[in-house]
Coordinates of C-alpha atoms in Angstrom, one line a residue:
X210 CA -4.8 -108.7 107.3
X211 CA -1.9 -110.7 109.0
X212 CA 0.5 -108.8 111.3
X213 CA 3.6 -109.6 109.3
X214 CA 6.5 -107.4 109.9
X215 CA 7.0 -107.1 106.0
X216 CA 3.6 -107.7 103.8
X217 CA 2.6 -106.7 100.4
X218 CA -1.1 -107.6 99.9
X219 CA -1.2 -110.6 102.4
X220 CA 1.9 -112.1 101.0
X221 CA 5.5 -112.0 103.0
X222 CA 8.2 -110.1 101.3
X223 CA 10.0 -113.1 100.6
X224 CA 7.0 -114.7 98.7
X225 CA 6.9 -111.8 96.2
X226 CA 10.6 -112.1 95.8
X227 CA 10.4 -115.4 95.0
X228 CA 7.4 -115.0 92.7
X229 CA 9.4 -112.3 90.7
X230 CA 12.5 -114.6 90.3
X231 CA 10.0 -117.3 88.9
X232 CA 8.4 -114.8 86.7
X233 CA 11.6 -113.2 85.4
X234 CA 13.1 -116.7 84.8
X235 CA 10.1 -117.4 82.4
X236 CA 10.4 -114.1 80.9
X237 CA 14.3 -114.7 80.2
X238 CA 13.7 -118.3 79.1
X239 CA 11.2 -117.3 76.2
X240 CA 13.5 -114.6 75.3
X241 CA 16.4 -117.0 74.8
X242 CA 14.1 -119.4 73.0
X243 CA 12.7 -116.7 70.6
X244 CA 16.2 -115.5 69.9
X245 CA 17.2 -119.1 69.1
X246 CA 14.0 -119.7 66.8
X247 CA 14.5 -116.4 64.9
X248 CA 18.0 -117.1 64.1
X249 CA 17.6 -120.5 63.2
X250 CA 14.5 -119.4 60.9
X251 CA 16.5 -116.4 59.2
X252 CA 19.6 -118.9 58.6
X253 CA 17.0 -121.6 57.1
X254 CA 15.4 -118.8 54.9
X255 CA 18.8 -117.0 53.8
X256 CA 20.6 -120.2 54.1
X257 CA 21.7 -119.9 50.3
X258 CA 22.4 -116.1 50.4
X259 CA 24.7 -116.5 53.5
X260 CA 26.7 -119.1 51.8
X261 CA 27.3 -116.9 48.8
X262 CA 27.9 -113.9 50.9
X263 CA 30.0 -115.8 53.2
X264 CA 28.4 -115.2 56.6
X265 CA 28.0 -118.4 58.4
X266 CA 25.5 -119.1 61.1
X267 CA 28.3 -118.9 63.6
X268 CA 29.4 -115.3 62.5
X269 CA 25.6 -114.3 62.8
X270 CA 25.7 -115.5 66.3
X271 CA 29.3 -114.0 67.0
X272 CA 28.3 -110.7 65.8
X273 CA 24.7 -110.3 67.3
X274 CA 24.2 -107.3 69.4
X275 CA 21.0 -108.9 70.8
X276 CA 23.0 -112.1 72.0
X277 CA 25.2 -110.0 74.0
X278 CA 22.4 -108.2 75.8
X279 CA 20.6 -111.6 76.4
X280 CA 23.7 -113.1 77.7
X281 CA 24.2 -110.0 80.2
X282 CA 20.6 -110.5 81.2
X283 CA 21.2 -114.3 82.1
X284 CA 24.5 -113.2 84.0
X285 CA 22.9 -110.7 85.9
X286 CA 19.8 -113.2 86.7
X287 CA 22.0 -116.0 87.7
X288 CA 24.1 -113.4 90.2
X289 CA 20.7 -112.2 91.6
X290 CA 19.3 -115.6 92.2
X291 CA 22.7 -116.8 93.7
X292 CA 22.7 -113.7 95.9
X293 CA 19.1 -114.4 96.9
X294 CA 19.7 -118.1 97.8
X295 CA 22.8 -117.3 99.8
X296 CA 21.1 -114.7 102.1
X297 CA 18.2 -117.0 102.9
X298 CA 18.6 -118.0 106.3
X299 CA 15.8 -120.9 106.2
X300 CA 14.0 -122.2 103.2
X301 CA 11.0 -123.4 105.3

């Protein structure tokens, strides 16, 4: 095992943090993509009914509780990534 000050299973701590940022980005990306695909699917399937009831695709998006949570997660992730990038003294 190497004699690094901060190591977790022979990876420097920054390598672990960077890996977690990449994995969390992929998870958030697929979460956003899944939400968009699911909403488009429901709008296509229930398109005629939504026209009769009066709720539009924009109203479905605006009143979506899931969208608000997804946007909160996106904002927290972006802030975390910016803090991580700004605290780095060197990228090599």
